[in-house]
Coordinates of C-alpha atoms and ligand atoms in Angstrom, one line a residue:
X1 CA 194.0 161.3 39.9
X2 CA 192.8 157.8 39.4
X3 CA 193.8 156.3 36.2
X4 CA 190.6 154.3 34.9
X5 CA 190.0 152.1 32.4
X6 CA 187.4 153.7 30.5
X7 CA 185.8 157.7 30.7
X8 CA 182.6 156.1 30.7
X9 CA 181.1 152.4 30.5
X10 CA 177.5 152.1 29.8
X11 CA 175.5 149.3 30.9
X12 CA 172.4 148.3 28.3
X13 CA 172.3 149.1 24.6
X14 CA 168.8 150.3 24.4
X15 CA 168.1 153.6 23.6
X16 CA 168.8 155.5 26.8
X17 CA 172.7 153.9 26.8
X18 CA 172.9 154.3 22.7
X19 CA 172.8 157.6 23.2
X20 CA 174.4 158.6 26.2
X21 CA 177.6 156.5 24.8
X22 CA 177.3 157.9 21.1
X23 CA 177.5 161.8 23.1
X24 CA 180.2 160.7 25.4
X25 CA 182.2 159.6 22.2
X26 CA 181.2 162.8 20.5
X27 CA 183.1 164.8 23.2
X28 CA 186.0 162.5 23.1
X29 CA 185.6 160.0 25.5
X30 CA 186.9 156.8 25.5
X31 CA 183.8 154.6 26.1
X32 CA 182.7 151.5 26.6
X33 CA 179.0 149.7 26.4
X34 CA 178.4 146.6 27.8
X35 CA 175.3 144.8 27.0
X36 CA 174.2 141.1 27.9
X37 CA 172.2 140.3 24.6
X38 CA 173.6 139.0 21.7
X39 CA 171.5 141.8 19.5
X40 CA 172.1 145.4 20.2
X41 CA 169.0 147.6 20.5
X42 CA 167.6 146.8 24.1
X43 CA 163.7 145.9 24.4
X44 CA 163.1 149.2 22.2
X45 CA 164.7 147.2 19.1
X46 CA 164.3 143.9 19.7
X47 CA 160.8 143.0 21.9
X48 CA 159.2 146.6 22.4
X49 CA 158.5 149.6 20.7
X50 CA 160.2 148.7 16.8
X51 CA 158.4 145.2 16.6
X52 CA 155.1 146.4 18.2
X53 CA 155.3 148.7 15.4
X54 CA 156.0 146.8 12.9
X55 CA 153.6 144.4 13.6
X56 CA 151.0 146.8 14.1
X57 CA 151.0 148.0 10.3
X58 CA 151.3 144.3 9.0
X59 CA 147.9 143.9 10.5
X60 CA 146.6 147.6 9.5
X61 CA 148.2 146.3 5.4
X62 CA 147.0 142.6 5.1
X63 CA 144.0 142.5 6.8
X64 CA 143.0 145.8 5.1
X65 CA 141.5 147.3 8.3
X66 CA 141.7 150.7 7.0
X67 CA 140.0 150.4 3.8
X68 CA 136.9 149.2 5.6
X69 CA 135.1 151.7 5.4
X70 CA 134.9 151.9 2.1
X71 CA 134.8 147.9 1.2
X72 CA 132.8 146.7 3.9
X73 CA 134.0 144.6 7.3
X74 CA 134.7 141.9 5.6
X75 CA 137.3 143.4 3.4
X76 CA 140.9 141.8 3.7
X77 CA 144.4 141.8 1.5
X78 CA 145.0 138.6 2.1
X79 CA 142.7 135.4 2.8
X80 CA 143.9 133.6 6.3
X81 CA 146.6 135.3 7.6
X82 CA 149.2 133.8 9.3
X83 CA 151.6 134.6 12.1
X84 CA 154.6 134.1 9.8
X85 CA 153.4 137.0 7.1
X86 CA 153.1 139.0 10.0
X87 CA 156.6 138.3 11.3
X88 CA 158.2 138.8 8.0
X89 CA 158.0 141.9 8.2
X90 CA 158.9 142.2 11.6
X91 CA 162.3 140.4 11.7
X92 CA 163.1 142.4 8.7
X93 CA 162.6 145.9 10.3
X94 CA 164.3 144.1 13.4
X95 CA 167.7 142.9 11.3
X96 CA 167.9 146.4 9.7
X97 CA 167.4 148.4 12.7
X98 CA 170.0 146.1 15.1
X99 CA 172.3 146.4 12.4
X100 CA 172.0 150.6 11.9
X101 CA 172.3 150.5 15.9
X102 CA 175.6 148.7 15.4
X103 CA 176.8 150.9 12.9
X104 CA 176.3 154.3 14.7
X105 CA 177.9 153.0 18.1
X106 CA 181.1 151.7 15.8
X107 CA 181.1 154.7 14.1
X108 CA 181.4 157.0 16.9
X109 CA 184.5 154.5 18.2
X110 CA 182.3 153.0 20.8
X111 CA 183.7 150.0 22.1
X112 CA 181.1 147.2 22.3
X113 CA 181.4 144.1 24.6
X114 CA 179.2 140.9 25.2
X115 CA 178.9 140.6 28.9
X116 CA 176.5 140.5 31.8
X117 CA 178.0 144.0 34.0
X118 CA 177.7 144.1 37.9
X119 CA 179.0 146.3 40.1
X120 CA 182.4 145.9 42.8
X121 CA 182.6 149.4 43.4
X122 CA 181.4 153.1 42.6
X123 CA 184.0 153.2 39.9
X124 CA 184.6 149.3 38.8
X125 CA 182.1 146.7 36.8
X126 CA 182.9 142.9 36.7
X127 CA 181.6 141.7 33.3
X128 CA 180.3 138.0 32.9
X129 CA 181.1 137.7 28.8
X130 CA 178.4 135.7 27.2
X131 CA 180.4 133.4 25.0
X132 CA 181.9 132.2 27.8
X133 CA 185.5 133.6 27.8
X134 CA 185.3 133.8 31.5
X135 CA 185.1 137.3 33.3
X136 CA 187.0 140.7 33.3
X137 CA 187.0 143.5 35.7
X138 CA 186.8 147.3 34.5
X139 CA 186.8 150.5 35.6
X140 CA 185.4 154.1 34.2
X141 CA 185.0 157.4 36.1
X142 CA 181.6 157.5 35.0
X143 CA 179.5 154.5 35.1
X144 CA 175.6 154.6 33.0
X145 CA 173.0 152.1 34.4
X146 CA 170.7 152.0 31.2
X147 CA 169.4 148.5 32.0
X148 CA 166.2 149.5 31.1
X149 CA 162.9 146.9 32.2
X150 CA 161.6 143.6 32.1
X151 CA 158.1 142.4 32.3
X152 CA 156.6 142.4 35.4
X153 CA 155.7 138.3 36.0
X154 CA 153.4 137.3 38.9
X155 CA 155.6 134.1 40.4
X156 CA 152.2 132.2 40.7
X157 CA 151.2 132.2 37.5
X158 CA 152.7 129.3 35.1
X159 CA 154.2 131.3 32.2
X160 CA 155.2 128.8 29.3
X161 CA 155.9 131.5 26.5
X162 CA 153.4 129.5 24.6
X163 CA 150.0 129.8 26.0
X164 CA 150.6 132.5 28.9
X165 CA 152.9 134.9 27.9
X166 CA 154.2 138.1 28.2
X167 CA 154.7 140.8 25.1
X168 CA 158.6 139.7 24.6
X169 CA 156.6 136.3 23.9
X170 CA 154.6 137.4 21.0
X171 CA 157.6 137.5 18.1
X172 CA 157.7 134.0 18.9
X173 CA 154.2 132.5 18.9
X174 CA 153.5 129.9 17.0
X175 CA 150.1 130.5 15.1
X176 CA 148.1 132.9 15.5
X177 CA 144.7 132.3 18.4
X178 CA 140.9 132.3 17.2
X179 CA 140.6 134.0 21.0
X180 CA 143.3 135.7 23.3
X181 CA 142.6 137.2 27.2
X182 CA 144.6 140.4 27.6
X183 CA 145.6 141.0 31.3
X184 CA 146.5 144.7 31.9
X185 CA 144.7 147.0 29.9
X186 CA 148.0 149.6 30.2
X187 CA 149.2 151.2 26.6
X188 CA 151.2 147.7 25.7
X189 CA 147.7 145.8 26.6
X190 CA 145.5 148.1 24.8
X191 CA 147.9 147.9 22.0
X192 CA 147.8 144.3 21.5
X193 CA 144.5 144.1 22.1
X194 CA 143.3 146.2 19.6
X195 CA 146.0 144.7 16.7
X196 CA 144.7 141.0 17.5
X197 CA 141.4 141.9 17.0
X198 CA 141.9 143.8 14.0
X199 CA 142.8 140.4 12.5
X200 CA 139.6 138.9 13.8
X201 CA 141.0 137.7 17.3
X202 CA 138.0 137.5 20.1
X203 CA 140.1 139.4 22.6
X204 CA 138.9 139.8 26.2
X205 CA 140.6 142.8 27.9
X206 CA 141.0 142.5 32.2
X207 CA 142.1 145.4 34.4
X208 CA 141.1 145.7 37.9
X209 CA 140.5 149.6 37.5
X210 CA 137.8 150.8 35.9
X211 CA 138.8 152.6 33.1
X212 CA 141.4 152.1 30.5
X213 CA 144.0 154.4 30.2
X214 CA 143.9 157.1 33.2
X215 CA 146.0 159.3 32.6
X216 CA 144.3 159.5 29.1
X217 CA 142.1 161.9 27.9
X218 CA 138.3 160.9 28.9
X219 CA 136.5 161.4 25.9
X220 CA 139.6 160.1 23.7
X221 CA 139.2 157.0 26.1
X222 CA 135.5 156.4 25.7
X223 CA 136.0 156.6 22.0
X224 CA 138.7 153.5 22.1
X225 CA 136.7 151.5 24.1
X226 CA 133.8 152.1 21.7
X227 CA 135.8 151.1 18.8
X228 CA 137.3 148.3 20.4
X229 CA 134.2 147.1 21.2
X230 CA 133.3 147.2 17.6
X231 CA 135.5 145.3 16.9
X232 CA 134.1 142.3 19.2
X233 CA 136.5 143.1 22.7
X234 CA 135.0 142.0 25.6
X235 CA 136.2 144.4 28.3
X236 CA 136.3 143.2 31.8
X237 CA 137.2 146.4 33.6
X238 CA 137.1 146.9 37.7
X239 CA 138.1 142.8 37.5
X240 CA 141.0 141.6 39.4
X241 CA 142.7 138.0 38.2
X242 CA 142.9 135.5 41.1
X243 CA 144.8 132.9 39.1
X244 CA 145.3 131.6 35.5
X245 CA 145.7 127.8 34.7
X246 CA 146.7 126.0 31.4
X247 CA 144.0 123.6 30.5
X248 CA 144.5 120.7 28.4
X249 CA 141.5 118.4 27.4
X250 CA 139.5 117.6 24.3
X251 CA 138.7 120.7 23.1
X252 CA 142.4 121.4 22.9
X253 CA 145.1 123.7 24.7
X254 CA 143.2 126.8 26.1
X255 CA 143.9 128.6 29.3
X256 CA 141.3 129.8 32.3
X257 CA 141.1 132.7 33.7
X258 CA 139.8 133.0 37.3
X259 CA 138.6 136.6 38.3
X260 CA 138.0 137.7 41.7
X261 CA 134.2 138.7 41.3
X262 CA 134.1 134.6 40.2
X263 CA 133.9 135.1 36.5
X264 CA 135.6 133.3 34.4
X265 CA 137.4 133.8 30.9
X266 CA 138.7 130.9 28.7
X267 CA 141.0 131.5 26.1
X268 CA 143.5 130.0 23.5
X269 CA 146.0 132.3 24.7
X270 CA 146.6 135.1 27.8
X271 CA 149.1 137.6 27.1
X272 CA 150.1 139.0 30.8
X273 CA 150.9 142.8 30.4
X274 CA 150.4 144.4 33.6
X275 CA 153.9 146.7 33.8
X276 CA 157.2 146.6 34.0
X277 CA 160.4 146.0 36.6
X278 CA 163.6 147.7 36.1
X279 CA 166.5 145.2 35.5
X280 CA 168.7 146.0 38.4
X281 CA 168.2 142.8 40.7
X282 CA 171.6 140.9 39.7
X283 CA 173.7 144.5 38.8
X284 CA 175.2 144.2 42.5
X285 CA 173.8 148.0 43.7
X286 CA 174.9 147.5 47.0
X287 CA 178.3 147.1 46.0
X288 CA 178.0 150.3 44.7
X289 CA 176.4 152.6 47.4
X290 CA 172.8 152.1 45.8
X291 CA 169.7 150.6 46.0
X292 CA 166.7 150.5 44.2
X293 CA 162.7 150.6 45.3
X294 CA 159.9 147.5 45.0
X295 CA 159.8 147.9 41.1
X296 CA 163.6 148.0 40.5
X297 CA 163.8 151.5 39.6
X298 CA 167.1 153.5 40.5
X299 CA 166.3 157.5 41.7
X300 CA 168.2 160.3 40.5
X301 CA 168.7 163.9 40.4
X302 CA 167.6 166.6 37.5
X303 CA 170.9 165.5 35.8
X304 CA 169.9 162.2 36.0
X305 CA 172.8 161.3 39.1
X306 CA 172.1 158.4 41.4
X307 CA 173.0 159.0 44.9
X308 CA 176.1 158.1 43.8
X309 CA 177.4 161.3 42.0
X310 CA 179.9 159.4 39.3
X311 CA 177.1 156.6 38.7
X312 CA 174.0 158.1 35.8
X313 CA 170.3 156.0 35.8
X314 CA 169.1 156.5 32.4
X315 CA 165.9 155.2 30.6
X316 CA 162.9 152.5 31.8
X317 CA 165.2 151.8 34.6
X318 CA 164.6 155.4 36.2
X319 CA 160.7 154.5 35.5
X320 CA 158.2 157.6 34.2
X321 CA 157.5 158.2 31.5
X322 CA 159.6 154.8 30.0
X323 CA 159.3 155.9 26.4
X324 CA 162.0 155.2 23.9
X325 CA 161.9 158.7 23.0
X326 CA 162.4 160.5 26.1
X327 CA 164.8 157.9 27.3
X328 CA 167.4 158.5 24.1
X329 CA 167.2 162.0 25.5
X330 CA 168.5 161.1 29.0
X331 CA 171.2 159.4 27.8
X332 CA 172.5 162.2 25.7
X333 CA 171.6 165.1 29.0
X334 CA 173.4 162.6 31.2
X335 CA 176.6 162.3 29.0
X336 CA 176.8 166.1 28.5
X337 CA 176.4 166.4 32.5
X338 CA 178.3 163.9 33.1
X339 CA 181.8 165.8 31.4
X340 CA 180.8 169.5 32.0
X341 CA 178.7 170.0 28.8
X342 CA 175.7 172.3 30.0
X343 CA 172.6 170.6 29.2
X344 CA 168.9 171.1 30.1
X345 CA 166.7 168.5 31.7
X346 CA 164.2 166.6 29.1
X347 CA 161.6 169.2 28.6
X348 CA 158.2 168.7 30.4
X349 CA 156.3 169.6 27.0
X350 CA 156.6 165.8 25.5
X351 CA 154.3 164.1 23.6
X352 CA 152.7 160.5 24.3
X353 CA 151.7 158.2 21.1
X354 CA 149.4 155.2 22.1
X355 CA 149.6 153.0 19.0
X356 CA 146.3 151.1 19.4
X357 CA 143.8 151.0 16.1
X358 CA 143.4 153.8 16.4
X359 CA 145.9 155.5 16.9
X360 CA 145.9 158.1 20.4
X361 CA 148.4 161.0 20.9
X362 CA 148.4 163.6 23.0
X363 CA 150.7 166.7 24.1
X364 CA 150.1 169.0 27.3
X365 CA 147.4 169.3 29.9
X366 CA 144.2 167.5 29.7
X367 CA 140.8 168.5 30.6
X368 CA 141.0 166.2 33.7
X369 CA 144.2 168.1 34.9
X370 CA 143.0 171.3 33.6
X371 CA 139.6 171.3 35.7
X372 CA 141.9 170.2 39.0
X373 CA 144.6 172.9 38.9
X374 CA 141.3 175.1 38.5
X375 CA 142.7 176.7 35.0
X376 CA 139.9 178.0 32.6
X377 CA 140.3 176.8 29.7
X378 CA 137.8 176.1 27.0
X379 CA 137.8 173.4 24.1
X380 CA 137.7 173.2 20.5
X381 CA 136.9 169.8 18.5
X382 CA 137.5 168.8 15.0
X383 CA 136.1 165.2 13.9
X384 CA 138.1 163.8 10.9
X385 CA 135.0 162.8 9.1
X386 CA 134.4 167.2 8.7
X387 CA 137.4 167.7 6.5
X388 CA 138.2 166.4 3.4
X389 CA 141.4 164.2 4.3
X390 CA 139.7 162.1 6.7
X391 CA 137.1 161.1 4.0
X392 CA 139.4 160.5 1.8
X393 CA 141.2 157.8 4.0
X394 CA 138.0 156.3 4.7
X395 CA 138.4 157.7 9.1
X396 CA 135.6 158.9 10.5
X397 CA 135.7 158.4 13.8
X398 CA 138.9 160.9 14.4
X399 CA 138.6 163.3 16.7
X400 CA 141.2 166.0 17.5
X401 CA 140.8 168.3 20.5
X402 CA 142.5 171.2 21.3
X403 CA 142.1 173.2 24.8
X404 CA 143.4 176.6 25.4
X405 CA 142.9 179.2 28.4
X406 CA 140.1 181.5 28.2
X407 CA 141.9 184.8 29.5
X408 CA 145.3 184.2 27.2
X409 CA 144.2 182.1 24.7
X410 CA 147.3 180.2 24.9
X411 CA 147.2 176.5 23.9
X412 CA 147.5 173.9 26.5
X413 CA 146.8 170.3 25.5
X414 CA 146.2 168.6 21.9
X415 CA 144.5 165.0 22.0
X416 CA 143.8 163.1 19.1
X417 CA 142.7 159.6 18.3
X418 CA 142.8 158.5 14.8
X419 CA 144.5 157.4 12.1
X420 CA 148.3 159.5 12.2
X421 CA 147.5 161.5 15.5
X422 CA 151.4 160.5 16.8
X423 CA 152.3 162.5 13.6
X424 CA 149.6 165.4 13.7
X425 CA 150.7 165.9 17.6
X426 CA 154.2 167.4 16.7
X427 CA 152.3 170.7 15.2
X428 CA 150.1 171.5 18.5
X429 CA 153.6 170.5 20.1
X430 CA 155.8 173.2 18.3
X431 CA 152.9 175.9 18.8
X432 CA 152.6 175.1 23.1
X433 CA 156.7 175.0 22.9
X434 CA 156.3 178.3 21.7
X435 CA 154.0 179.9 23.9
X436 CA 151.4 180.0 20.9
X437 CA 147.4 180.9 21.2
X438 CA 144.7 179.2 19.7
X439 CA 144.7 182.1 17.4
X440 CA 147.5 180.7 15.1
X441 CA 145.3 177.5 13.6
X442 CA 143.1 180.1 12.6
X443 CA 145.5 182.5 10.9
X444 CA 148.1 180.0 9.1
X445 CA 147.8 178.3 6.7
X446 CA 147.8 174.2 6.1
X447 CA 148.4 172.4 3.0
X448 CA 145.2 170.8 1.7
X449 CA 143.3 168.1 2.3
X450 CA 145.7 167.1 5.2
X451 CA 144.8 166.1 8.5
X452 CA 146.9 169.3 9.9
X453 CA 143.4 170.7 8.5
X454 CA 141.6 169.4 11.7
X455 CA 143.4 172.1 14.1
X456 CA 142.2 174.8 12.1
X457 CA 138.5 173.5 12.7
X458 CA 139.1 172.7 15.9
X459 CA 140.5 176.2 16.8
X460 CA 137.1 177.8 15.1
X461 CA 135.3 175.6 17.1
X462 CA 136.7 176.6 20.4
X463 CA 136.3 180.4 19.4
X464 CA 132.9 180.1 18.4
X465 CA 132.3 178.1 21.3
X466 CA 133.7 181.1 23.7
X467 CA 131.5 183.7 21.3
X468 CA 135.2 185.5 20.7
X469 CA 136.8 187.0 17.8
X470 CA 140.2 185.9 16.5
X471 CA 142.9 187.9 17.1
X472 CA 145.7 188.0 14.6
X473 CA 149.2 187.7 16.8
X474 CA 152.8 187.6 16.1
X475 CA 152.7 183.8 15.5
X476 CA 151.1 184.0 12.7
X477 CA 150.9 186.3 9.5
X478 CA 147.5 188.2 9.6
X479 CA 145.5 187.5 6.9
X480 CA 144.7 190.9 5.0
X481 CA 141.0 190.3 6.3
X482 CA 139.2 188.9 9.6
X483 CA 138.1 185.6 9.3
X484 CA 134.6 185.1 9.8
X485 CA 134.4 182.9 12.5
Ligands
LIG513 C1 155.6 146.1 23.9 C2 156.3 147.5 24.1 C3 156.0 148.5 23.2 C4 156.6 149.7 23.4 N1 156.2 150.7 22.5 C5 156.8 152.0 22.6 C6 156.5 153.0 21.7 O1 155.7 152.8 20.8 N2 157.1 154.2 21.9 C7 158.0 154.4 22.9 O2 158.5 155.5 22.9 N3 158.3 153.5 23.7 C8 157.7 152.2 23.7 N4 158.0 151.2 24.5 C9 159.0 151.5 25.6 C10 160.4 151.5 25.1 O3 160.7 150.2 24.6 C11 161.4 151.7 26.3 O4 161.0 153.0 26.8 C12 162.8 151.7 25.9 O5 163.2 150.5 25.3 C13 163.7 152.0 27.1 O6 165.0 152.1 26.7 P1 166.2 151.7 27.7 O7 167.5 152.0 27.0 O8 166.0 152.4 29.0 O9 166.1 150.2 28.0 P2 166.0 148.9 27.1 O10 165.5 149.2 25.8 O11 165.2 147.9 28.0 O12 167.5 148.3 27.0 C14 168.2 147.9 28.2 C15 169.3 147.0 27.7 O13 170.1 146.7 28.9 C16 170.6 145.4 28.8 N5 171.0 144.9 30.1 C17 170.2 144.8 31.3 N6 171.0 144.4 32.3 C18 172.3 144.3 31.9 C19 173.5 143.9 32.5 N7 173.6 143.6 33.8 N8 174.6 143.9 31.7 C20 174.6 144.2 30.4 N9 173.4 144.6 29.7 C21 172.3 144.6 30.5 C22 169.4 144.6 28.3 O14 169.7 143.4 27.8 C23 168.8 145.6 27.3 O15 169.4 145.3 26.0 C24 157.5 150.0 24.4 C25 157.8 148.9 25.3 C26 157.2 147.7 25.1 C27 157.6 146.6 26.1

């Protein structure tokens, strides 16, 4: 048997190779994780999902966005707000969450090293150490590519990080822009979009297809782009970009956007969003047996296994779905996998949270997919502005949708857009994981006045909708008497 250094190295400290190393340890391991960033965290922690995040409810609390409804649109916490009260927050959340990452990888005695990792062989990585003490060659049985993504950048478009940039550019902007183009209306886009106009940002959204959000939920999708309209985005949808160019003169620095159709959009700023490319240009794959398609994306098996059997793809680097969630998960099914520990595969049933104002989340099938697959299924609505929680928060534009089969009444899809939907979708999650029917929102019982509320509307709604009778199943108790319905 080969002696190696290492039982397994992991490449990227994001949340796919966190966890894959923090399980390997758990068995016993002797691991290693190698990750070229000073910070530990990956894009999730230090560019991505935490700062979006964060930055999204610094906008939602200071420019008091939520309480409009009750105070008028002019309502705000705080006069003039600036990009630094916005960051404060934001570097805070950052420092504390780097620092827990730290801790749980020490904790678990995973060894940690600074250094850029290619590949010699199947088994062996040279690392490139970032503070320049030279390089080192090691080897591990099992080798993790979580080297997640980078933004996708268009070589002909002059990016300066100031004017044209690209989401991993917006921690470090340096005031905030009275007007700001969006290129790719995709989830990070939309996002952006609909935080920087929040705080009073004319935003201009461009995607070449027609609608935002595809795989979205119609009806959830008309409803953003109504409210994003409210609040004064211009979308530019079925509009490709033929070029972007800085403009300096004596109105200032702004930036030009040249559409095909021969529109044009100016700007202050253009934040480029239109995907991501897996980081495995300068990881040496051939060196290893592999290779990677157009967007830098590895393949791999059920167990997540590249074509190499000892070599794992984990994460944004393995591309769909490229959320932090689901890529912690690989991580962990790879490690077990990887040293005998029988382990599923990530289960289909996940949800997706969309954290634009407002908020989307779904679980399941939509009525798009439904209709395709020819499943019958009907519908059932409930608007937050019906139940008591939703007035109380001042949201009345919520709408949460349930859709269940006809002939079973089994649930198959929640959508929801409004104010804590990526919270509310867990419930119609647990029920679908479960094989429940519509029949248990009717019959249970939700504490009061909660949003939760909403599914038992909806579920009356569908019934009534079908002209059926509730039935009372295992799922749920059954209430002493039938619900009128
Ligand atoms: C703006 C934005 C918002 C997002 N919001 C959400 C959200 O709300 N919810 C959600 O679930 N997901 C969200 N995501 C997606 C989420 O961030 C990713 O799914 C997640 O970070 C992927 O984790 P990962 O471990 O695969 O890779 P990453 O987090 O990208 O980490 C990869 C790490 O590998 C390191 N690395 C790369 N190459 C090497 C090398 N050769 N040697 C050493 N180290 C290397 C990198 O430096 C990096 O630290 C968002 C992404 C973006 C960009």
């Amino acid at each position: 048997m080969p002696v190696y250094d290492y039982d397994m190295i992991v490449i990227g400290s994001g949340p796919a190779g966190q966890k894959a190393a923090i399980q390997a340890a758990k068995l016993d391991k002797r691991v290693a994780l190698i990750e070229r960033k000073t910070v530990l965290g990956g894009v999730s922690v230090n560019t991505g999902t935490i700062p979006s995040k964060t930055f999204r409810e610094a906008v939602l609390d200071l420019s008091g966005f939520r309480e409009r409804a009750f105070y008028g649109v002019s309502y705000t916490v705080k006069q003039n707000i600036t990009i630094e009260d916005l960051l404060l927050r934001t570097d805070q959340v950052i420092r504390h969450e780097i620092d827990l990452t730290r801790h749980q990888l020490t904790r678990n005695h995973v060894e940690l090293m600074g250094a850029t990792a290619s590949f010699e062989d199947a088994h062996t990585l040279r690392l490139d150490f970032v503070d320049g003490r030279g390089q080192r060659l090691v080897t591990a049985e099992v080798i993790v590519v979580a080297t997640g993504t980078e933004a996708t950048m268009d070589p002909h478009i002059p990016f300066d990080g100031r004017q044209i940039i690209t989401s991993d550019d917006i921690l470090r902007l340096d005031r905030l822009p009275r007007t700001l183009a969006v290129v790719g209306a995709g989830v990070v886009g939309c996002e952006y979009a609909s935080m920087f106009a929040a705080l009073g940002v004319r935003v201009t959204l461009i995607d070449k297809r027609p609608r935002l959000l595809p795989f979205v939920d119609a009806e959830v999708v008309d409803s953003l782009a109504y409210q994003l309209r409210e609040s004064r985005v211009t979308l530019r949808l079925g509009e490709d970009v033929r070029d972007i160019e800085p403009v300096h003169d004596e109105h200032g620095d702004r930036v030009r956007i040249h559409l095909v159709s021969g529109k044009q959009v100016v700007a202050e700023k253009a934040l480029y969003s239109i995907g991501r490319t897996g980081n495995t240009g300068k990881i040496n794959l051939p060196a290893a047996g592999l290779t990677a398609d157009d967007r830098g994306r590895l393949k791999v098996n059920d167990h997540y296994q590249t074509v190499v059997p000892n070599i794992y793809a984990v994460g944004d680097v393995i591309g769909f779905p490229s959320l932090a969630s689901t890529s912690m998960e690989q991580g962990r099914l790879a490690a077990c996998h990887a040293f005998g520990i029988e382990a599923k595969a990530v289960p289909e049933l996940f949800p997706y949270g969309i954290y634009t104002i407002p908020e989307i989340s779904m679980v399941g099938k939509n009525e798009e997919e439904l209709t395709i697959a020819g499943v019958p299924y009907e519908v059932g609505k409930a608007r937050y502005r019906e139940i008591a929680r939703g007035q109380i928060i001042g949201d009345s534009t919520g709408l949460l949708k349930v859709l269940f089969r006809t002939d079973t009444r089994e649930l198959l899809g929640v959508h929801i857009i409004g104010e804590g939907s990526s919270e509310l979708v867990h419930i119609g999650q647990a029920v679908m994981a479960y094989g429940g029917k519509i029949d248990y929102f009717v019959n249970t019982v939700f504490n009061y006045p909660t949003l939760a509320e909403c599914y038992k509307n909806a579920a009356f709604d569908g019934i009534n909708r079908m002209g059926l009778s509730v039935e009372h199943t295992d799922t749920s108790p059954a209430p002493a008497v039938t619900p009128k319905v």
